[in-house]
Short mmCIF file of C-alpha atoms in Angstrom, two decimals:
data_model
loop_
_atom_site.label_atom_id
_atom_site.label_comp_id
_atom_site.label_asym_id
_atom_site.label_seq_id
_atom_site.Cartn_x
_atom_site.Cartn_y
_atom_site.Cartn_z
CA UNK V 1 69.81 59.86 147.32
CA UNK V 2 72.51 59.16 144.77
CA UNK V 3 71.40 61.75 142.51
CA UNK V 4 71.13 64.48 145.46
CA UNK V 5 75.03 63.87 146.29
CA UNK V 6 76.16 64.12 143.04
CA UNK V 7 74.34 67.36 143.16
CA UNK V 8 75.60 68.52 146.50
CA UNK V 9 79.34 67.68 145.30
CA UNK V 10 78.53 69.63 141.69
CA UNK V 11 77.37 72.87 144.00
CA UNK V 12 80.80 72.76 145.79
CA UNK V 13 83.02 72.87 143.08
CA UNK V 14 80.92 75.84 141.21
CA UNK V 15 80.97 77.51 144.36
CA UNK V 16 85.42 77.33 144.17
CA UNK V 17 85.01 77.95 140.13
CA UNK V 18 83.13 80.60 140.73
CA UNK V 19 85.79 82.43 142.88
CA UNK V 20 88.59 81.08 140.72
CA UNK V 21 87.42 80.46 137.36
CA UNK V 22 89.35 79.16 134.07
CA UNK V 23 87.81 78.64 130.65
CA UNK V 24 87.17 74.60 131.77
CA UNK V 25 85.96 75.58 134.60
CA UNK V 26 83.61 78.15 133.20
CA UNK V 27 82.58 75.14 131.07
CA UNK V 28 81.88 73.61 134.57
CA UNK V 29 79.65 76.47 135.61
CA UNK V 30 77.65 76.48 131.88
CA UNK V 31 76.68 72.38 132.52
CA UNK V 32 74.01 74.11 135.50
CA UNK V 33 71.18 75.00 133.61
CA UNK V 34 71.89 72.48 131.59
CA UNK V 35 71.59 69.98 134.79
CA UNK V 36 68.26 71.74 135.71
CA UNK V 37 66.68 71.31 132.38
CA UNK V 38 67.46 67.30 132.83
CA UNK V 39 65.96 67.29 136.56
CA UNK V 40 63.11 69.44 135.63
CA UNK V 41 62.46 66.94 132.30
CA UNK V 42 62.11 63.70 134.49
CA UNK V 43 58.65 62.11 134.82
CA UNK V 44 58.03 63.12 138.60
CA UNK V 45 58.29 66.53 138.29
CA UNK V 46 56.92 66.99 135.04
CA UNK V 47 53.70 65.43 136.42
CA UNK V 48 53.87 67.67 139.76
CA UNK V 49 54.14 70.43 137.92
CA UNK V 50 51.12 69.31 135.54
CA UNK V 51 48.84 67.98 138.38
CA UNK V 52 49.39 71.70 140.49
CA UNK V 53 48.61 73.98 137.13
CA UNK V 54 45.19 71.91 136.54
CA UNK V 55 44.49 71.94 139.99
CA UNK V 56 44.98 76.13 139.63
CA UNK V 57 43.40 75.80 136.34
CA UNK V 58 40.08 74.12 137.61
CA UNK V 59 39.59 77.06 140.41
CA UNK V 60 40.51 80.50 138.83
CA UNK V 61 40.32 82.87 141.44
CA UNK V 62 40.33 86.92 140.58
CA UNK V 63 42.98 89.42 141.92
CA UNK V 64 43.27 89.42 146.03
CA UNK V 65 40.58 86.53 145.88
CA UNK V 66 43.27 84.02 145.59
CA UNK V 67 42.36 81.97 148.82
CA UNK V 68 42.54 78.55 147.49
CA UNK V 69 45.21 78.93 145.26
CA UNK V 70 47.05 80.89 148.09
CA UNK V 71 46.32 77.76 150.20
CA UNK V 72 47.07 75.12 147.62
CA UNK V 73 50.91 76.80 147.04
CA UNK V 74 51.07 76.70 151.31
CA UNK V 75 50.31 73.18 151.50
CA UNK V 76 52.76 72.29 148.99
CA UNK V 77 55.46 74.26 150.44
CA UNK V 78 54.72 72.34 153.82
CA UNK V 79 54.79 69.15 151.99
CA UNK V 80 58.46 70.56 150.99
CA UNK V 81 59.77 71.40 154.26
CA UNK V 82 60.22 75.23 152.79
CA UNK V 83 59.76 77.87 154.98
CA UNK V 84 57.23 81.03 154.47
CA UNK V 85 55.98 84.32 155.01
CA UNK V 86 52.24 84.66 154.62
CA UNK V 87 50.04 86.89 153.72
CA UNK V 88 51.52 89.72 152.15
CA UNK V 89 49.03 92.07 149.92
CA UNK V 90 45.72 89.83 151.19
CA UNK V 91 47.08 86.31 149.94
CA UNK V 92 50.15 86.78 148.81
CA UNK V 93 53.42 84.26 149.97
CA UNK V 94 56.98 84.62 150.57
CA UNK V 95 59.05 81.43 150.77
CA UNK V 96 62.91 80.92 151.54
CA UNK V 97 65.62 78.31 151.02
CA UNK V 98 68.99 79.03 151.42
CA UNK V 99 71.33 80.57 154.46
CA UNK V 100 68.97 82.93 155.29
CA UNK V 101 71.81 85.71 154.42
CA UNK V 102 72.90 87.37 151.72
CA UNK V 103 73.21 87.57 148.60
CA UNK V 104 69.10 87.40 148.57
CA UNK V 105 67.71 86.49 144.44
CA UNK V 106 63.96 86.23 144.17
CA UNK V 107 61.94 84.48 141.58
CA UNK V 108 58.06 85.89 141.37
CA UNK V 109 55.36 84.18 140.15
CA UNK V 110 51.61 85.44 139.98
CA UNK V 111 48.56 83.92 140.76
CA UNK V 112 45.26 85.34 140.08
CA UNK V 113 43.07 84.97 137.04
CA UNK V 114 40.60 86.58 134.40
CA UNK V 115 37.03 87.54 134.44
CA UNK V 116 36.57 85.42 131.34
CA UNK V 117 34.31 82.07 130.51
CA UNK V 118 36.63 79.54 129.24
CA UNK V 119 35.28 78.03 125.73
CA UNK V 120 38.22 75.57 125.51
CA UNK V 121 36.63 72.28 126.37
CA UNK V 122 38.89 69.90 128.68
CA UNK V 123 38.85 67.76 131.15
CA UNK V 124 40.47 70.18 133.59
CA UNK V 125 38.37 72.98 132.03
CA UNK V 126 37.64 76.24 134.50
CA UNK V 127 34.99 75.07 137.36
CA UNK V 128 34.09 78.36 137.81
CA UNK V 129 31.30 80.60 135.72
CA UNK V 130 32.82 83.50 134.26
CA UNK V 131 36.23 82.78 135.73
CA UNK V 132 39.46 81.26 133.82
CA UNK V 133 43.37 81.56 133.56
CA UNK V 134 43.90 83.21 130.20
CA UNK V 135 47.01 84.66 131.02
CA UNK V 136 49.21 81.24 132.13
CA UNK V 137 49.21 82.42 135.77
CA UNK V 138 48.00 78.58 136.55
CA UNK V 139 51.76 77.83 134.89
CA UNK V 140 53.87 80.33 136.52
CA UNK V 141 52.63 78.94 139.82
CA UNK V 142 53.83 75.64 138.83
CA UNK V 143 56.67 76.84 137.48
CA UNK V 144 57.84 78.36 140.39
CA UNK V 145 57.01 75.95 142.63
CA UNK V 146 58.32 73.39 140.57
CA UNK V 147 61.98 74.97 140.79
CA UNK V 148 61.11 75.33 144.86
CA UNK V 149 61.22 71.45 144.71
CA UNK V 150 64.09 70.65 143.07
CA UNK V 151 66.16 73.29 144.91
CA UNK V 152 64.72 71.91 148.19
CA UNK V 153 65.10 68.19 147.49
CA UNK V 154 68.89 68.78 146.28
CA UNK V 155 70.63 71.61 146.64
CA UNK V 156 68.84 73.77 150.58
CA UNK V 157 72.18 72.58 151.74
CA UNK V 158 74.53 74.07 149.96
CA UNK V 159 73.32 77.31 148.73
CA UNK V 160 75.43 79.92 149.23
CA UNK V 161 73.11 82.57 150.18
CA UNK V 162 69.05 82.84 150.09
CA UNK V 163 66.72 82.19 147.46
CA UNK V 164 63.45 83.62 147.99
CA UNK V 165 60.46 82.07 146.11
CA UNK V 166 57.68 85.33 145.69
CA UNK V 167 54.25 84.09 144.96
CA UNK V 168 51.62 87.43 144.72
CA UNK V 169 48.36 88.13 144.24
CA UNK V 170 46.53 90.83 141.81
CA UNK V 171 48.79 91.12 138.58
CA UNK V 172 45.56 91.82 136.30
CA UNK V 173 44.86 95.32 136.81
CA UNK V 174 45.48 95.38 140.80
CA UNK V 175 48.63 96.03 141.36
CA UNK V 176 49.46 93.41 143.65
CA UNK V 177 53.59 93.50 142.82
CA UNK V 178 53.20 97.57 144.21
CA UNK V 179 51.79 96.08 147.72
CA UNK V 180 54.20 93.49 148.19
CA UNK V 181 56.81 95.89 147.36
CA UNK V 182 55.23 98.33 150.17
CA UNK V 183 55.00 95.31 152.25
CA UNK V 184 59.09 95.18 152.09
CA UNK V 185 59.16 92.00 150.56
CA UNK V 186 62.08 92.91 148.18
CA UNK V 187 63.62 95.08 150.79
CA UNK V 188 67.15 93.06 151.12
CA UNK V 189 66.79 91.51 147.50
CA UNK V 190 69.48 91.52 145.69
CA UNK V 191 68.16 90.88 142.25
CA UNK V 192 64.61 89.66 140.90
CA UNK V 193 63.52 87.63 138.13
CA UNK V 194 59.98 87.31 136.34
CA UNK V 195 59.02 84.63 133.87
CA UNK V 196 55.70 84.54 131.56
CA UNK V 197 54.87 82.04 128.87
CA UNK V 198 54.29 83.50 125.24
CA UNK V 199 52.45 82.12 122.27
CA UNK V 200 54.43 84.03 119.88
CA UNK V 201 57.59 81.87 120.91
CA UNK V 202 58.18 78.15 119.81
CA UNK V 203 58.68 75.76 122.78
CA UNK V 204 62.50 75.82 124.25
CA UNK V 205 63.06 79.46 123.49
CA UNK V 206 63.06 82.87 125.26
CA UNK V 207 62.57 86.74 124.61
CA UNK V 208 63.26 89.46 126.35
CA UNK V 209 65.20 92.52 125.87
CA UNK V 210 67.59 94.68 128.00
CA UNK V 211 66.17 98.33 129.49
CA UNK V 212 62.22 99.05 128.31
CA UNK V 213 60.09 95.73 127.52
CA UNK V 214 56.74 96.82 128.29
CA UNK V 215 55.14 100.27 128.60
CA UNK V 216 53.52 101.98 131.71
CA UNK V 217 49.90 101.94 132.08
CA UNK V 218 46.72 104.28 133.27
CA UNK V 219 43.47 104.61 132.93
CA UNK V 220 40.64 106.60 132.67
CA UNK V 221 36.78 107.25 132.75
CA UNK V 222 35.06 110.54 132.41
CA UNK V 223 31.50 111.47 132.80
CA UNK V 224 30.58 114.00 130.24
CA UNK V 225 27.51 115.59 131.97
CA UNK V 226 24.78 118.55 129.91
CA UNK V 227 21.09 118.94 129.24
CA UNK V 228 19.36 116.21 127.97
CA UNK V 229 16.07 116.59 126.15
CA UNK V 230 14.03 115.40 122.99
CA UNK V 231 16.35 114.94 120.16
CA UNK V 232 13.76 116.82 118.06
CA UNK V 233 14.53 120.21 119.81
CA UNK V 234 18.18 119.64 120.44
CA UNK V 235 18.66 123.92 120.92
CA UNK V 236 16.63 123.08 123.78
CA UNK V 237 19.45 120.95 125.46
CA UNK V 238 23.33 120.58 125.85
CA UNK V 239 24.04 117.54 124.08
CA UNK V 240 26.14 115.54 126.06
CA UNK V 241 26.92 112.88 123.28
CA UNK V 242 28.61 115.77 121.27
CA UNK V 243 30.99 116.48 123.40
CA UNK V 244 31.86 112.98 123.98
CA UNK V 245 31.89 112.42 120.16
CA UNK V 246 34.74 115.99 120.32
CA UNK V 247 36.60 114.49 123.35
CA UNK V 248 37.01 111.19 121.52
CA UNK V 249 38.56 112.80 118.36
CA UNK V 250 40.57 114.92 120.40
CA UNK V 251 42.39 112.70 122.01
CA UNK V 252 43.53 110.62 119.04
CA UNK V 253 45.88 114.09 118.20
CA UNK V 254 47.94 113.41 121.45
CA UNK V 255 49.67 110.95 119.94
CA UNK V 256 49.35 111.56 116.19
CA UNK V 257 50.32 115.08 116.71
CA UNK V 258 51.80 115.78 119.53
CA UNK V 259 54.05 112.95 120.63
CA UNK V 260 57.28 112.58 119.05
CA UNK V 261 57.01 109.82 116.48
CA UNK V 262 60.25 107.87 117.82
CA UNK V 263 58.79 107.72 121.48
CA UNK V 264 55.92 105.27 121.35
CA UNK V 265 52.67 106.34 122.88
CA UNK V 266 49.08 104.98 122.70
CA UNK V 267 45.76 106.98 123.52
CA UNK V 268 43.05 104.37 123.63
CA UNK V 269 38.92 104.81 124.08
CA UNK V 270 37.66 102.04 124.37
CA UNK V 271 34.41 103.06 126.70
CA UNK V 272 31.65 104.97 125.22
CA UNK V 273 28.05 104.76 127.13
CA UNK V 274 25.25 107.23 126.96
CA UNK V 275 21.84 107.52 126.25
CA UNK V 276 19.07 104.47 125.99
CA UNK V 277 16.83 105.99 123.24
CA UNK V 278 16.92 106.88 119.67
CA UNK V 279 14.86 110.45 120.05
CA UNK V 280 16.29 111.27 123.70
CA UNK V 281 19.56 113.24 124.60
CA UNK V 282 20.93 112.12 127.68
CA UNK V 283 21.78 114.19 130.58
CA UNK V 284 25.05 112.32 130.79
CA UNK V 285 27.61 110.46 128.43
CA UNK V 286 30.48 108.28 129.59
CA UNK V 287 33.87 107.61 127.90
CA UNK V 288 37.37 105.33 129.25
CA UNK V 289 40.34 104.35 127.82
CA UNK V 290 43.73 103.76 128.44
CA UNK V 291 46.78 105.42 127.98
CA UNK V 292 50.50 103.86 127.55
CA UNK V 293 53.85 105.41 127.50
CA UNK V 294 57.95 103.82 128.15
CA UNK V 295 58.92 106.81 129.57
CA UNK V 296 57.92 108.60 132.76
CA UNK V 297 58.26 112.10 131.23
CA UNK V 298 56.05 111.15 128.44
CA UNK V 299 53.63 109.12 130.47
CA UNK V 300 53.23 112.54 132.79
CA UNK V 301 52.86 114.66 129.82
CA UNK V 302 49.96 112.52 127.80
CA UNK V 303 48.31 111.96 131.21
CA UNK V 304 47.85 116.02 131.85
CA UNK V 305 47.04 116.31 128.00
CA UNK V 306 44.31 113.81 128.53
CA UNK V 307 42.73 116.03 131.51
CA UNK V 308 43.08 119.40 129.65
CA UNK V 309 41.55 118.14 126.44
CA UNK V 310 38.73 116.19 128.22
CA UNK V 311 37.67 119.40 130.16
CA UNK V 312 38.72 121.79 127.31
CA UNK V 313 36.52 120.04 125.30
CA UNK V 314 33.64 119.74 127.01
CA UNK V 315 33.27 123.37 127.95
CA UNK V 316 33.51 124.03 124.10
CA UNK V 317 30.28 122.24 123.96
CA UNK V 318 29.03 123.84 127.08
CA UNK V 319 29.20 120.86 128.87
CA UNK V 320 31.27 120.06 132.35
CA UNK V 321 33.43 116.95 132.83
CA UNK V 322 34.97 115.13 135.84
CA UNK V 323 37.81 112.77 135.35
CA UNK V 324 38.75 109.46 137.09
CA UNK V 325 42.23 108.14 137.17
CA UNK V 326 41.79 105.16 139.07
CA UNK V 327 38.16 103.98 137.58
CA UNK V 328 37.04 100.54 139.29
CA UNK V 329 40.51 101.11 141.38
CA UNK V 330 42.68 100.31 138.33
CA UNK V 331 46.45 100.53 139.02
CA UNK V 332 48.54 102.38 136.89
CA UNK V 333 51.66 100.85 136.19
CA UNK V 334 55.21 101.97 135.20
CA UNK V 335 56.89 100.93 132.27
CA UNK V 336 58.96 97.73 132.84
CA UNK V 337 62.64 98.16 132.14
CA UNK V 338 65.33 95.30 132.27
CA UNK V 339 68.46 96.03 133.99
CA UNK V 340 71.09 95.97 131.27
CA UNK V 341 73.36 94.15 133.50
CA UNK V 342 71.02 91.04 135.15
CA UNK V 343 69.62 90.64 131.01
CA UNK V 344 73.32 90.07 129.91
CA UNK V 345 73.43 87.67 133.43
CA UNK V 346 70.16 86.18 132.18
CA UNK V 347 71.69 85.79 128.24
CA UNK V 348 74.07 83.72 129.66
CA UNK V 349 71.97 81.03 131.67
CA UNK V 350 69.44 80.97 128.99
CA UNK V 351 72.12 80.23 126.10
CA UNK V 352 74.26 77.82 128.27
CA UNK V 353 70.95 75.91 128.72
CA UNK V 354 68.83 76.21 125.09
CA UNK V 355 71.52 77.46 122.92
CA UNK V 356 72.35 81.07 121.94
CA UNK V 357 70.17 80.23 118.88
CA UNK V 358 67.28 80.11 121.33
CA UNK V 359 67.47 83.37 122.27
CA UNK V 360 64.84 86.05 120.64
CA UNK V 361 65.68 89.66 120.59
CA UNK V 362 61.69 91.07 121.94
CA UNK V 363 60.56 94.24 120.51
CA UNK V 364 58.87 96.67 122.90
CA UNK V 365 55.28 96.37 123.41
CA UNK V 366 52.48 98.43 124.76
CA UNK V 367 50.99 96.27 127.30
CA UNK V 368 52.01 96.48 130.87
CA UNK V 369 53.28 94.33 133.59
CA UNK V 370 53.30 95.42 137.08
CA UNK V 371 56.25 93.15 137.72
CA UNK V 372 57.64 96.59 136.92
CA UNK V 373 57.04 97.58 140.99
CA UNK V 374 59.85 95.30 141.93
CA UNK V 375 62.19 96.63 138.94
CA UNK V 376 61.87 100.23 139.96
CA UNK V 377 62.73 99.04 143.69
CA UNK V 378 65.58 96.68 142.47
CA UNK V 379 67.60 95.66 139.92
CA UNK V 380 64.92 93.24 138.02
CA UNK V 381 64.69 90.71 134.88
CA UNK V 382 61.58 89.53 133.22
CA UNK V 383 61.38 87.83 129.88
CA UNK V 384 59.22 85.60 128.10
CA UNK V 385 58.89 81.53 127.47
CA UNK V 386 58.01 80.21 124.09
CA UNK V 387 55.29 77.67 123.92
CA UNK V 388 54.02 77.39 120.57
CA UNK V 389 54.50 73.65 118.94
CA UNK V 390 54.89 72.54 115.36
CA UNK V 391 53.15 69.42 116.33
CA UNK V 392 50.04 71.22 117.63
CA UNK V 393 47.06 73.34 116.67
CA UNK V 394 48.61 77.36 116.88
CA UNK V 395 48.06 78.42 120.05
CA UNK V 396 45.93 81.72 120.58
CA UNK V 397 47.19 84.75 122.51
CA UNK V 398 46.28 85.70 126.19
CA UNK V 399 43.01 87.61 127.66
CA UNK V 400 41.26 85.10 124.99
CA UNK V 401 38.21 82.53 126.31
CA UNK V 402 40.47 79.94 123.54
CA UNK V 403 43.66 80.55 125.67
CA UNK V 404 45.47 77.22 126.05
CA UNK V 405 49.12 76.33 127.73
CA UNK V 406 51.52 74.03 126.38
CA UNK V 407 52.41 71.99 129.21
CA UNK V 408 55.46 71.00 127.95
CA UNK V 409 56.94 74.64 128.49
CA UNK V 410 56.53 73.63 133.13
CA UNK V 411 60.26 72.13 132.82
CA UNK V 412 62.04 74.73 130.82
CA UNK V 413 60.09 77.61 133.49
CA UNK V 414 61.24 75.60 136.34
CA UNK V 415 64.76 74.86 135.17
CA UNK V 416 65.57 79.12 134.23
CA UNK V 417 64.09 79.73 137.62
CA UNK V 418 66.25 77.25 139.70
CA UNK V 419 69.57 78.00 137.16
CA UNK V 420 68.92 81.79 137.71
CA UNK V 421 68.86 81.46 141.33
CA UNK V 422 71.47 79.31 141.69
CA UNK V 423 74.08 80.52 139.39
CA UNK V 424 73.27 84.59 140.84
CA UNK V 425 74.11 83.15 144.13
CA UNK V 426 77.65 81.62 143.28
CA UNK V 427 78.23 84.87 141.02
CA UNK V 428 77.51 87.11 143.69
CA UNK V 429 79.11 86.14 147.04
CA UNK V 430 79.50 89.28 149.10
CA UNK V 431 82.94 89.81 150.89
CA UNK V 432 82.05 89.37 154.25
CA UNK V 433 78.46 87.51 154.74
CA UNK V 434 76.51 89.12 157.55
CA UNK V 435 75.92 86.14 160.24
CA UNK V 436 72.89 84.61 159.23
CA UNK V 437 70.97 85.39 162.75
CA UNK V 438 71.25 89.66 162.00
CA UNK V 439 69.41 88.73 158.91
CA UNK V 440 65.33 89.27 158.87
CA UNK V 441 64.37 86.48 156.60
CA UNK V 442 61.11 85.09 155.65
CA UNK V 443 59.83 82.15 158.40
CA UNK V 444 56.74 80.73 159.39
CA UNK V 445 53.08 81.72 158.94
CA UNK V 446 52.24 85.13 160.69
#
């Protein structure tokens, strides 16, 4: 009780710095995250945090099959006394604290896991065949609700505007962000903010970058289809395989040849089926891959490129092609660009509360996040969370059956979450506050 008053009183003088500030009281204003780190450190939450990511952990569920874990995050929210929204996009949840007017700040976690056996052996090892998080989903759900807890147990009072907490289904290929986003759940959001944990990072540090972090996304598949035949007589057939093999090489000139060399692009086959026999053409050959771009221009452009030269190709070798998009209803994402203005806002949180030596400049990479939905639709954050440990065996990247999560990275997740919402809310008091009651805000279960 103590402890939540001194908290309550801290909030109310921020809130008058934060109109009036002074280099003291900006000093006032930097001790937040700092505060946050401390709460989210103690014993109790550290171990809520733990017990809720093994629980996860234990029942992996794939992308809009998130039931249980969809349930879990419910009850605990109802444990919390925090209000929420559900579903959105199958089993996705919206939860609230705060005025219920504006400014609105959202924190998003994700929840659904890989098709993947787990080979790490635990005792909270994947209870599910062919199912495991190997992507640190299990955390970010902790994570977030983690921060939900401490902002609920001492500070629902005396926010000065809405914090909603956005937990959604589907980021592995489905596109879950894109259907809460249709579902209006960022409508009257203000600013968003998306946290993953990295094994390329030591524990207590963050990366990210301002404008493009990760690159859009598609897909493809195309069936290849000629004459199939005995492989002795191949003038007797249209060799399906051939074409595939032209296709293939083809496409590795998009990029090599014509994509400027400054603009990174990626052209990727990684599918090639056809045929069962060693002395029989097939009727048929099958190739995928995926394509990535940071731009939408050149995303467009390599997309059409990868339809002309699949079809031109094929008809060199007599052959006819069809061309899927969306194979196995794969999303394709955009690229996933950090507004210049919320990263310099983030900057600041994370170096008032690690140290501005704790801050990595990220390079660009290919793979995609579909957190990049909500960042098209508003102005959006996402960086990264070191977790690697001097004092433990290296930690292996994501998508891997060895994937592993430090659990010591829960309080630093939870404590950027809270500090981001918090300190966005004192920072960005609107002149006149609608009234609460015009506001649509998240509420109970539909």
């Amino acid at each position: 009780m103590a402890a939540t008053l001194q908290w309550r009183c801290f909030l109310l003088l921020t809130l008058f710095i934060s109109i009036s500030s002074t280099p003291t009281e900006q000093q006032t204003l930097a001790q937040i995250p700092i505060n946050f780190l401390s709460s989210a450190k103690t014993p109790e939450l550290v171990d809520y945090m733990v017990s809720i990511r093994r629980r996860i952990h234990e029942n992996p569920e794939l992308g809009y099959e998130e039931f249980e874990t969809s349930k879990l995050v419910r009850e605990e929210l109802d444990r919390l006394g925090i209000r929420y929204e559900h579903p959105f996009a199958v089993t996705g949840i919206v939860a609230s604290i705060g005025t219920g007017g504006p400014p609105f700040v959202a924190l998003r976690a994700d929840m659904d896991a890989l098709a993947l056996q787990e080979a790490v052996e635990w005792e909270h090892k994947s209870k599910v065949a062919g199912k495991m998080h190997a992507c640190g989903h299990d955390a970010h759900v902790a994570m977030l609700l983690g921060a939900a807890k401490l902002l609920q147990e001492h500070h629902s009072h005396d926010l000065q505007g809405t914090v909603l907490f956005v937990f959604q289904p589907a980021e592995e290929g489905g596109g879950g962000a894109k259907q809460m986003v249709e579902a209006g759940v960022v409508d009257s959001v203000d600013a968003i903010f998306g946290i993953h944990v990295s094994t390329r990072y030591p524990i207590g540090t963050v990366a990210s970058r301002a404008g493009p972090l990760l690159a859009g996304s598609g897909f493809f598949e195309a069936v290849i289809t000629g004459k199939g035949g005995h492989a002795a007589i191949p003038h007797h057939t249209i060799d399906p395989i051939l074409a595939a093999s032209s296709i293939v090489v083809s496409l590795q000139h998009l990029v090599s040849r014509e994509a400027d060399p400054l603009d990174s692009q990626v052209v990727t086959v990684g599918k090639f089926e056809g045929g069962g026999a060693f002395n029989v053409i097939p009727d048929s050959a099958t190739i995928g891959g995926t394509f990535r771009a940071f731009s939408k221009d050149s995303f467009a452009q390599i997309k059409q490129r990868i339809e002309q030269v699949v079809t031109g190709q094929a008809k060199v070798q007599r052959c006819n092609a069809t061309i899927n998009f969306n194979p196995n209803n794969k999303q394709t994402y955009p690229a996933t660009v950090n507004d210049a203005s919320l990263h310099e806002y983030f900057l600041g949180i994370a170096g008032d509360m690690l140290g501005t030596q704790n801050l990595k400049v990220m390079e660009p990479l290919m793979g995609a996040e579909d957190f990049s939905f909500y960042a098209e639709k508003v102005p959006g954050c996402f960086f990264f969370v070191g977790m690697q440990s001097e004092t433990r065996e290296p930690l292996v990247a994501s998508h891997s059956p060895q994937y592993q999560v430090n659990e010591d990275v829960l309080p630093y997740g939870a404590a950027l979450h809270a500090s981001l919402a918090v300190r966005y809310l004192l920072e960005h008091q609107p002149g006149s506050a609608t009234p609460p009651e015009e506001v649509i805000r998240p509420h109970d279960e539909l």
